């Protein structure tokens, strides 16, 4: 009888032990095969990059602090890398998916990305980062939900909708990159896609028959969170929904001051989320529009993305002209003022502590300063290239982070200029050496004739100022030192500058690039190297066990990779399985003792 009485107590102890062993942050798994399929988004059959035969790829839906495991099988005919636009990879630049940190996934290989979505919330997206592949697809949305214990500055929406907009060519990425390599411009795109589909036939002259368009099904009276990402190549797009206000609530992981917009300019690589209430009558459907900005309106009319917002009780199809865009397609002042109106909601909580609650960014001493100036493409050694501060970046054969880990010399140089070079432009693997726990001020000066957007991996930065003309030291007097929006991608208007401030607290090697794919492909990027000088390994995770080697390290032993997907997508998952097995064996042994 004593044994029987003891059994529940022992079982309770085992259950407590089991709970403690598995009380860590949850794992979320995805298996992706990246391959080509044939699609006709603009009515012309073409090769696109799909994930699990879907174009665009699936939405990654996780909660902050989840461990994300994505097993990628490369079924393309060329190397592949996936980058996670806006995910900060705290202490873990190994998983960033760009050439400065990671060797590409060879044809026919698997590679498992594993990282924690640490202390982040918001709307982001992923895409292939090399060989101009984003121009053919391979992209998809990322949703990082807040944990239940974290307050959100708005009520729970009735639904969540991801919208991917972007300019599109009927030529695939290999043809487009050949044109760029030959010194040619890409010319006007053939259209704008919404979620990988062409325009609704709102105008029979401009839109031919037989094009599949996107429909968003909604219920009257309900409020939806709509996340919009510009995943295109180089075109700024104005987004709007006929008859509906867009209440901006978040951009790239930051809750914003809540403001209504009838339309918003979304530049290449940027992400926003809005609350949209279905408060119109259902006499007809409504247009969802993404149209090009800062272009010749008459020439670009056919390059307009149009989808349909369909109320469940709608009585008819959308009809008539599209909702108005900003009056002047060339009005950059309107767009700049709109950008300045987007500010951080300093009264809202977030996944990480509100920056203004822990420090006031406007009063921190700057330790690093860089004035990064871009210009129209130039010729260097007979090649058409783009530059930042006179330097056109060339990726070395060995990734920078791998070179540091194995203490290789001569792979890159730490001589990137603080201010633009005065001599002839040059091509090099020149890297910015950032000060760990320092505070960097970066001025992005755009002397090109088109809008450029700039992004930094591993970080969100404060956008503190933008204006037309040349930046000077006196420009600091115009900075927003209180609630400048914190984000990872910012626009820089032609003939203008944008100032950003970055708290360098994330060790690793991080890509700072233009998001305009053509300019990026031709060299407009740089890496920021941030090293903890202290003798500690607590500020960075070690090299992953499944790291791929290339360049000077190509002869090192490689992990086993092939076209067969691993049944254990990560080492950590394997360890958890073994722990689970051992605990089960212990449980069975204890039960046997009391029989």
JSON list of N, CA, C and O in Angstrom, two decimals, residues 41-44 46 135 165-171 187-194 196-199 206-208 211 230 232-237 290-292 299-306:
[
{"chain": "A", "resi": 41, "resn": "UNK", "atom": "N", "xyz": [2.18, 35.78, -64.16]},
{"chain": "A", "resi": 41, "resn": "UNK", "atom": "CA", "xyz": [1.54, 36.85, -63.38]},
{"chain": "A", "resi": 41, "resn": "UNK", "atom": "C", "xyz": [1.07, 38.03, -64.21]},
{"chain": "A", "resi": 41, "resn": "UNK", "atom": "O", "xyz": [0.10, 38.70, -63.83]},
{"chain": "A", "resi": 42, "resn": "UNK", "atom": "N", "xyz": [1.74, 38.29, -65.35]},
{"chain": "A", "resi": 42, "resn": "UNK", "atom": "CA", "xyz": [1.31, 39.38, -66.22]},
{"chain": "A", "resi": 42, "resn": "UNK", "atom": "C", "xyz": [0.79, 38.85, -67.56]},
{"chain": "A", "resi": 42, "resn": "UNK", "atom": "O", "xyz": [0.81, 39.55, -68.57]},
{"chain": "A", "resi": 43, "resn": "UNK", "atom": "N", "xyz": [0.37, 37.58, -67.57]},
{"chain": "A", "resi": 43, "resn": "UNK", "atom": "CA", "xyz": [-0.18, 37.00, -68.78]},
{"chain": "A", "resi": 43, "resn": "UNK", "atom": "C", "xyz": [0.84, 36.39, -69.72]},
{"chain": "A", "resi": 43, "resn": "UNK", "atom": "O", "xyz": [0.48, 35.85, -70.76]},
{"chain": "A", "resi": 44, "resn": "UNK", "atom": "N", "xyz": [2.13, 36.45, -69.34]},
{"chain": "A", "resi": 44, "resn": "UNK", "atom": "CA", "xyz": [3.21, 35.90, -70.15]},
{"chain": "A", "resi": 44, "resn": "UNK", "atom": "C", "xyz": [3.88, 34.78, -69.36]},
{"chain": "A", "resi": 44, "resn": "UNK", "atom": "O", "xyz": [4.39, 35.04, -68.25]},
{"chain": "A", "resi": 46, "resn": "UNK", "atom": "N", "xyz": [6.50, 32.59, -67.62]},
{"chain": "A", "resi": 46, "resn": "UNK", "atom": "CA", "xyz": [7.89, 32.86, -67.29]},
{"chain": "A", "resi": 46, "resn": "UNK", "atom": "C", "xyz": [8.31, 31.99, -66.11]},
{"chain": "A", "resi": 46, "resn": "UNK", "atom": "O", "xyz": [7.48, 31.44, -65.39]},
{"chain": "A", "resi": 135, "resn": "UNK", "atom": "N", "xyz": [14.39, 39.20, -57.97]},
{"chain": "A", "resi": 135, "resn": "UNK", "atom": "CA", "xyz": [13.63, 39.67, -59.13]},
{"chain": "A", "resi": 135, "resn": "UNK", "atom": "C", "xyz": [12.75, 38.59, -59.72]},
{"chain": "A", "resi": 135, "resn": "UNK", "atom": "O", "xyz": [11.85, 38.88, -60.52]},
{"chain": "A", "resi": 165, "resn": "UNK", "atom": "N", "xyz": [3.83, 43.77, -52.41]},
{"chain": "A", "resi": 165, "resn": "UNK", "atom": "CA", "xyz": [3.74, 44.57, -53.63]},
{"chain": "A", "resi": 165, "resn": "UNK", "atom": "C", "xyz": [5.14, 44.76, -54.20]},
{"chain": "A", "resi": 165, "resn": "UNK", "atom": "O", "xyz": [6.13, 44.72, -53.47]},
{"chain": "A", "resi": 166, "resn": "UNK", "atom": "N", "xyz": [5.24, 44.95, -55.51]},
{"chain": "A", "resi": 166, "resn": "UNK", "atom": "CA", "xyz": [6.56, 45.17, -56.08]},
{"chain": "A", "resi": 166, "resn": "UNK", "atom": "C", "xyz": [6.52, 45.25, -57.59]},
{"chain": "A", "resi": 166, "resn": "UNK", "atom": "O", "xyz": [5.67, 44.63, -58.25]},
{"chain": "A", "resi": 167, "resn": "UNK", "atom": "N", "xyz": [7.46, 46.02, -58.15]},
{"chain": "A", "resi": 167, "resn": "UNK", "atom": "CA", "xyz": [7.58, 46.07, -59.60]},
{"chain": "A", "resi": 167, "resn": "UNK", "atom": "C", "xyz": [8.06, 44.73, -60.13]},
{"chain": "A", "resi": 167, "resn": "UNK", "atom": "O", "xyz": [8.69, 43.94, -59.42]},
{"chain": "A", "resi": 168, "resn": "UNK", "atom": "N", "xyz": [7.76, 44.44, -61.41]},
{"chain": "A", "resi": 168, "resn": "UNK", "atom": "CA", "xyz": [8.00, 43.10, -61.95]},
{"chain": "A", "resi": 168, "resn": "UNK", "atom": "C", "xyz": [8.33, 43.17, -63.43]},
{"chain": "A", "resi": 168, "resn": "UNK", "atom": "O", "xyz": [7.75, 43.96, -64.18]},
{"chain": "A", "resi": 169, "resn": "UNK", "atom": "N", "xyz": [9.27, 42.31, -63.83]},
{"chain": "A", "resi": 169, "resn": "UNK", "atom": "CA", "xyz": [9.66, 42.17, -65.24]},
{"chain": "A", "resi": 169, "resn": "UNK", "atom": "C", "xyz": [9.27, 40.78, -65.72]},
{"chain": "A", "resi": 169, "resn": "UNK", "atom": "O", "xyz": [9.35, 39.80, -64.96]},
{"chain": "A", "resi": 170, "resn": "UNK", "atom": "N", "xyz": [8.90, 40.68, -66.99]},
{"chain": "A", "resi": 170, "resn": "UNK", "atom": "CA", "xyz": [8.61, 39.36, -67.56]},
{"chain": "A", "resi": 170, "resn": "UNK", "atom": "C", "xyz": [9.90, 38.63, -67.94]},
{"chain": "A", "resi": 170, "resn": "UNK", "atom": "O", "xyz": [9.87, 37.43, -68.20]},
{"chain": "A", "resi": 171, "resn": "UNK", "atom": "N", "xyz": [11.04, 39.34, -67.96]},
{"chain": "A", "resi": 171, "resn": "UNK", "atom": "CA", "xyz": [12.33, 38.67, -68.06]},
{"chain": "A", "resi": 171, "resn": "UNK", "atom": "C", "xyz": [12.70, 38.13, -66.68]},
{"chain": "A", "resi": 171, "resn": "UNK", "atom": "O", "xyz": [12.45, 38.78, -65.67]},
{"chain": "A", "resi": 187, "resn": "UNK", "atom": "N", "xyz": [15.42, 49.45, -67.58]},
{"chain": "A", "resi": 187, "resn": "UNK", "atom": "CA", "xyz": [14.26, 50.03, -68.21]},
{"chain": "A", "resi": 187, "resn": "UNK", "atom": "C", "xyz": [13.02, 49.92, -67.35]},
{"chain": "A", "resi": 187, "resn": "UNK", "atom": "O", "xyz": [13.06, 49.46, -66.20]},
{"chain": "A", "resi": 188, "resn": "UNK", "atom": "N", "xyz": [11.90, 50.35, -67.89]},
{"chain": "A", "resi": 188, "resn": "UNK", "atom": "CA", "xyz": [10.65, 50.37, -67.14]},
{"chain": "A", "resi": 188, "resn": "UNK", "atom": "C", "xyz": [10.16, 48.95, -66.91]},
{"chain": "A", "resi": 188, "resn": "UNK", "atom": "O", "xyz": [10.20, 48.11, -67.82]},
{"chain": "A", "resi": 189, "resn": "UNK", "atom": "N", "xyz": [9.70, 48.64, -65.70]},
{"chain": "A", "resi": 189, "resn": "UNK", "atom": "CA", "xyz": [9.17, 47.29, -65.46]},
{"chain": "A", "resi": 189, "resn": "UNK", "atom": "C", "xyz": [7.91, 47.04, -66.28]},
{"chain": "A", "resi": 189, "resn": "UNK", "atom": "O", "xyz": [7.29, 47.97, -66.81]},
{"chain": "A", "resi": 190, "resn": "UNK", "atom": "N", "xyz": [7.53, 45.78, -66.34]},
{"chain": "A", "resi": 190, "resn": "UNK", "atom": "CA", "xyz": [6.36, 45.41, -67.13]},
{"chain": "A", "resi": 190, "resn": "UNK", "atom": "C", "xyz": [5.06, 45.49, -66.33]},
{"chain": "A", "resi": 190, "resn": "UNK", "atom": "O", "xyz": [3.98, 45.43, -66.91]},
{"chain": "A", "resi": 191, "resn": "UNK", "atom": "N", "xyz": [5.17, 45.62, -65.03]},
{"chain": "A", "resi": 191, "resn": "UNK", "atom": "CA", "xyz": [3.97, 45.71, -64.22]},
{"chain": "A", "resi": 191, "resn": "UNK", "atom": "C", "xyz": [4.31, 45.78, -62.75]},
{"chain": "A", "resi": 191, "resn": "UNK", "atom": "O", "xyz": [5.48, 45.80, -62.35]},
{"chain": "A", "resi": 192, "resn": "UNK", "atom": "N", "xyz": [3.28, 45.82, -61.92]},
{"chain": "A", "resi": 192, "resn": "UNK", "atom": "CA", "xyz": [3.40, 45.75, -60.47]},
{"chain": "A", "resi": 192, "resn": "UNK", "atom": "C", "xyz": [2.51, 44.61, -60.00]},
{"chain": "A", "resi": 192, "resn": "UNK", "atom": "O", "xyz": [1.33, 44.53, -60.36]},
{"chain": "A", "resi": 193, "resn": "UNK", "atom": "N", "xyz": [3.09, 43.71, -59.22]},
{"chain": "A", "resi": 193, "resn": "UNK", "atom": "CA", "xyz": [2.34, 42.56, -58.72]},
{"chain": "A", "resi": 193, "resn": "UNK", "atom": "C", "xyz": [1.84, 42.81, -57.30]},
{"chain": "A", "resi": 193, "resn": "UNK", "atom": "O", "xyz": [2.48, 43.52, -56.52]},
{"chain": "A", "resi": 194, "resn": "UNK", "atom": "N", "xyz": [0.71, 42.23, -56.98]},
{"chain": "A", "resi": 194, "resn": "UNK", "atom": "CA", "xyz": [0.18, 42.18, -55.62]},
{"chain": "A", "resi": 194, "resn": "UNK", "atom": "C", "xyz": [0.04, 40.71, -55.26]},
{"chain": "A", "resi": 194, "resn": "UNK", "atom": "O", "xyz": [-0.74, 39.98, -55.88]},
{"chain": "A", "resi": 196, "resn": "UNK", "atom": "N", "xyz": [2.02, 38.36, -55.95]},
{"chain": "A", "resi": 196, "resn": "UNK", "atom": "CA", "xyz": [2.43, 37.52, -57.07]},
{"chain": "A", "resi": 196, "resn": "UNK", "atom": "C", "xyz": [1.44, 37.48, -58.22]},
{"chain": "A", "resi": 196, "resn": "UNK", "atom": "O", "xyz": [1.60, 36.67, -59.14]},
{"chain": "A", "resi": 197, "resn": "UNK", "atom": "N", "xyz": [0.44, 38.34, -58.19]},
{"chain": "A", "resi": 197, "resn": "UNK", "atom": "CA", "xyz": [-0.58, 38.35, -59.24]},
{"chain": "A", "resi": 197, "resn": "UNK", "atom": "C", "xyz": [-0.64, 39.71, -59.92]},
{"chain": "A", "resi": 197, "resn": "UNK", "atom": "O", "xyz": [-0.26, 40.72, -59.35]},
{"chain": "A", "resi": 198, "resn": "UNK", "atom": "N", "xyz": [-1.14, 39.70, -61.14]},
{"chain": "A", "resi": 198, "resn": "UNK", "atom": "CA", "xyz": [-1.21, 40.92, -61.94]},
{"chain": "A", "resi": 198, "resn": "UNK", "atom": "C", "xyz": [-2.42, 41.76, -61.60]},
{"chain": "A", "resi": 198, "resn": "UNK", "atom": "O", "xyz": [-3.15, 41.49, -60.63]},
{"chain": "A", "resi": 199, "resn": "UNK", "atom": "N", "xyz": [-2.69, 42.79, -62.41]},
{"chain": "A", "resi": 199, "resn": "UNK", "atom": "CA", "xyz": [-3.77, 43.73, -62.09]},
{"chain": "A", "resi": 199, "resn": "UNK", "atom": "C", "xyz": [-5.16, 43.23, -62.47]},
{"chain": "A", "resi": 199, "resn": "UNK", "atom": "O", "xyz": [-5.34, 42.53, -63.47]},
{"chain": "A", "resi": 206, "resn": "UNK", "atom": "N", "xyz": [-5.61, 49.10, -70.88]},
{"chain": "A", "resi": 206, "resn": "UNK", "atom": "CA", "xyz": [-4.33, 48.95, -70.21]},
{"chain": "A", "resi": 206, "resn": "UNK", "atom": "C", "xyz": [-4.08, 47.52, -69.73]},
{"chain": "A", "resi": 206, "resn": "UNK", "atom": "O", "xyz": [-2.93, 47.09, -69.61]},
{"chain": "A", "resi": 207, "resn": "UNK", "atom": "N", "xyz": [-5.15, 46.78, -69.43]},
{"chain": "A", "resi": 207, "resn": "UNK", "atom": "CA", "xyz": [-5.01, 45.45, -68.85]},
{"chain": "A", "resi": 207, "resn": "UNK", "atom": "C", "xyz": [-5.68, 44.42, -69.77]},
{"chain": "A", "resi": 207, "resn": "UNK", "atom": "O", "xyz": [-6.89, 44.47, -69.95]},
{"chain": "A", "resi": 208, "resn": "UNK", "atom": "N", "xyz": [-4.91, 43.49, -70.32]},
{"chain": "A", "resi": 208, "resn": "UNK", "atom": "CA", "xyz": [-5.51, 42.49, -71.22]},
{"chain": "A", "resi": 208, "resn": "UNK", "atom": "C", "xyz": [-6.34, 41.47, -70.46]},
{"chain": "A", "resi": 208, "resn": "UNK", "atom": "O", "xyz": [-6.30, 41.39, -69.23]},
{"chain": "A", "resi": 211, "resn": "UNK", "atom": "N", "xyz": [-5.71, 37.73, -67.01]},
{"chain": "A", "resi": 211, "resn": "UNK", "atom": "CA", "xyz": [-4.71, 37.89, -65.95]},
{"chain": "A", "resi": 211, "resn": "UNK", "atom": "C", "xyz": [-5.38, 37.60, -64.60]},
{"chain": "A", "resi": 211, "resn": "UNK", "atom": "O", "xyz": [-6.44, 38.14, -64.28]},
{"chain": "A", "resi": 230, "resn": "UNK", "atom": "N", "xyz": [7.02, 46.18, -49.65]},
{"chain": "A", "resi": 230, "resn": "UNK", "atom": "CA", "xyz": [7.48, 46.42, -51.01]},
{"chain": "A", "resi": 230, "resn": "UNK", "atom": "C", "xyz": [8.68, 45.51, -51.26]},
{"chain": "A", "resi": 230, "resn": "UNK", "atom": "O", "xyz": [9.80, 45.79, -50.80]},
{"chain": "A", "resi": 232, "resn": "UNK", "atom": "N", "xyz": [9.82, 44.71, -54.29]},
{"chain": "A", "resi": 232, "resn": "UNK", "atom": "CA", "xyz": [10.20, 44.91, -55.68]},
{"chain": "A", "resi": 232, "resn": "UNK", "atom": "C", "xyz": [11.68, 45.19, -55.88]},
{"chain": "A", "resi": 232, "resn": "UNK", "atom": "O", "xyz": [12.51, 45.06, -54.97]},
{"chain": "A", "resi": 233, "resn": "UNK", "atom": "N", "xyz": [12.01, 45.62, -57.09]},
{"chain": "A", "resi": 233, "resn": "UNK", "atom": "CA", "xyz": [13.41, 45.82, -57.48]},
{"chain": "A", "resi": 233, "resn": "UNK", "atom": "C", "xyz": [13.86, 47.25, -57.22]},
{"chain": "A", "resi": 233, "resn": "UNK", "atom": "O", "xyz": [14.86, 47.48, -56.53]},
{"chain": "A", "resi": 234, "resn": "UNK", "atom": "N", "xyz": [13.12, 48.24, -57.73]},
{"chain": "A", "resi": 234, "resn": "UNK", "atom": "CA", "xyz": [13.63, 49.61, -57.61]},
{"chain": "A", "resi": 234, "resn": "UNK", "atom": "C", "xyz": [12.55, 50.69, -57.60]},
{"chain": "A", "resi": 234, "resn": "UNK", "atom": "O", "xyz": [12.89, 51.87, -57.57]},
{"chain": "A", "resi": 235, "resn": "UNK", "atom": "N", "xyz": [11.28, 50.33, -57.59]},
{"chain": "A", "resi": 235, "resn": "UNK", "atom": "CA", "xyz": [10.22, 51.32, -57.77]},
{"chain": "A", "resi": 235, "resn": "UNK", "atom": "C", "xyz": [9.51, 51.61, -56.45]},
{"chain": "A", "resi": 235, "resn": "UNK", "atom": "O", "xyz": [9.00, 50.70, -55.79]},
{"chain": "A", "resi": 236, "resn": "UNK", "atom": "N", "xyz": [9.46, 52.89, -56.08]},
{"chain": "A", "resi": 236, "resn": "UNK", "atom": "CA", "xyz": [8.63, 53.33, -54.94]},
{"chain": "A", "resi": 236, "resn": "UNK", "atom": "C", "xyz": [7.17, 53.24, -55.35]},
{"chain": "A", "resi": 236, "resn": "UNK", "atom": "O", "xyz": [6.80, 53.63, -56.46]},
{"chain": "A", "resi": 237, "resn": "UNK", "atom": "N", "xyz": [6.33, 52.73, -54.45]},
{"chain": "A", "resi": 237, "resn": "UNK", "atom": "CA", "xyz": [4.93, 52.51, -54.77]},
{"chain": "A", "resi": 237, "resn": "UNK", "atom": "C", "xyz": [4.04, 53.22, -53.77]},
{"chain": "A", "resi": 237, "resn": "UNK", "atom": "O", "xyz": [4.33, 53.26, -52.57]},
{"chain": "A", "resi": 290, "resn": "UNK", "atom": "N", "xyz": [-1.49, 49.66, -55.90]},
{"chain": "A", "resi": 290, "resn": "UNK", "atom": "CA", "xyz": [-0.08, 49.98, -55.68]},
{"chain": "A", "resi": 290, "resn": "UNK", "atom": "C", "xyz": [0.45, 50.55, -57.00]},
{"chain": "A", "resi": 290, "resn": "UNK", "atom": "O", "xyz": [0.60, 49.82, -57.98]},
{"chain": "A", "resi": 291, "resn": "UNK", "atom": "N", "xyz": [0.70, 51.86, -57.02]},
{"chain": "A", "resi": 291, "resn": "UNK", "atom": "CA", "xyz": [1.10, 52.53, -58.26]},
{"chain": "A", "resi": 291, "resn": "UNK", "atom": "C", "xyz": [2.45, 53.20, -58.09]},
{"chain": "A", "resi": 291, "resn": "UNK", "atom": "O", "xyz": [2.82, 53.63, -57.00]},
{"chain": "A", "resi": 292, "resn": "UNK", "atom": "N", "xyz": [3.18, 53.31, -59.19]},
{"chain": "A", "resi": 292, "resn": "UNK", "atom": "CA", "xyz": [4.54, 53.85, -59.18]},
{"chain": "A", "resi": 292, "resn": "UNK", "atom": "C", "xyz": [4.54, 55.34, -58.85]},
{"chain": "A", "resi": 292, "resn": "UNK", "atom": "O", "xyz": [3.62, 56.08, -59.23]},
{"chain": "A", "resi": 299, "resn": "UNK", "atom": "N", "xyz": [3.35, 57.39, -69.15]},
{"chain": "A", "resi": 299, "resn": "UNK", "atom": "CA", "xyz": [4.09, 56.21, -69.59]},
{"chain": "A", "resi": 299, "resn": "UNK", "atom": "C", "xyz": [3.88, 55.03, -68.64]},
{"chain": "A", "resi": 299, "resn": "UNK", "atom": "O", "xyz": [3.89, 53.87, -69.06]},
{"chain": "A", "resi": 300, "resn": "UNK", "atom": "N", "xyz": [3.68, 55.31, -67.36]},
{"chain": "A", "resi": 300, "resn": "UNK", "atom": "CA", "xyz": [3.65, 54.26, -66.35]},
{"chain": "A", "resi": 300, "resn": "UNK", "atom": "C", "xyz": [2.23, 53.83, -65.97]},
{"chain": "A", "resi": 300, "resn": "UNK", "atom": "O", "xyz": [2.08, 53.05, -65.04]},
{"chain": "A", "resi": 301, "resn": "UNK", "atom": "N", "xyz": [1.22, 54.31, -66.68]},
{"chain": "A", "resi": 301, "resn": "UNK", "atom": "CA", "xyz": [-0.15, 53.94, -66.30]},
{"chain": "A", "resi": 301, "resn": "UNK", "atom": "C", "xyz": [-0.38, 52.44, -66.31]},
{"chain": "A", "resi": 301, "resn": "UNK", "atom": "O", "xyz": [-1.08, 51.89, -65.46]},
{"chain": "A", "resi": 302, "resn": "UNK", "atom": "N", "xyz": [0.25, 51.75, -67.27]},
{"chain": "A", "resi": 302, "resn": "UNK", "atom": "CA", "xyz": [0.04, 50.31, -67.34]},
{"chain": "A", "resi": 302, "resn": "UNK", "atom": "C", "xyz": [0.82, 49.56, -66.25]},
{"chain": "A", "resi": 302, "resn": "UNK", "atom": "O", "xyz": [0.60, 48.37, -66.03]},
{"chain": "A", "resi": 303, "resn": "UNK", "atom": "N", "xyz": [1.76, 50.27, -65.60]},
{"chain": "A", "resi": 303, "resn": "UNK", "atom": "CA", "xyz": [2.54, 49.64, -64.54]},
{"chain": "A", "resi": 303, "resn": "UNK", "atom": "C", "xyz": [1.87, 49.97, -63.21]},
{"chain": "A", "resi": 303, "resn": "UNK", "atom": "O", "xyz": [2.39, 50.72, -62.38]},
{"chain": "A", "resi": 304, "resn": "UNK", "atom": "N", "xyz": [0.71, 49.42, -63.00]},
{"chain": "A", "resi": 304, "resn": "UNK", "atom": "CA", "xyz": [-0.07, 49.66, -61.78]},
{"chain": "A", "resi": 304, "resn": "UNK", "atom": "C", "xyz": [-0.62, 48.34, -61.28]},
{"chain": "A", "resi": 304, "resn": "UNK", "atom": "O", "xyz": [-1.22, 47.58, -62.03]},
{"chain": "A", "resi": 305, "resn": "UNK", "atom": "N", "xyz": [-0.39, 48.08, -60.00]},
{"chain": "A", "resi": 305, "resn": "UNK", "atom": "CA", "xyz": [-0.94, 46.87, -59.39]},
{"chain": "A", "resi": 305, "resn": "UNK", "atom": "C", "xyz": [-2.33, 47.15, -58.85]},
{"chain": "A", "resi": 305, "resn": "UNK", "atom": "O", "xyz": [-2.53, 48.16, -58.15]},
{"chain": "A", "resi": 306, "resn": "UNK", "atom": "N", "xyz": [-3.27, 46.30, -59.17]},
{"chain": "A", "resi": 306, "resn": "UNK", "atom": "CA", "xyz": [-4.66, 46.48, -58.72]},
{"chain": "A", "resi": 306, "resn": "UNK", "atom": "C", "xyz": [-5.20, 45.14, -58.24]},
{"chain": "A", "resi": 306, "resn": "UNK", "atom": "O", "xyz": [-5.21, 44.14, -58.98]}
]
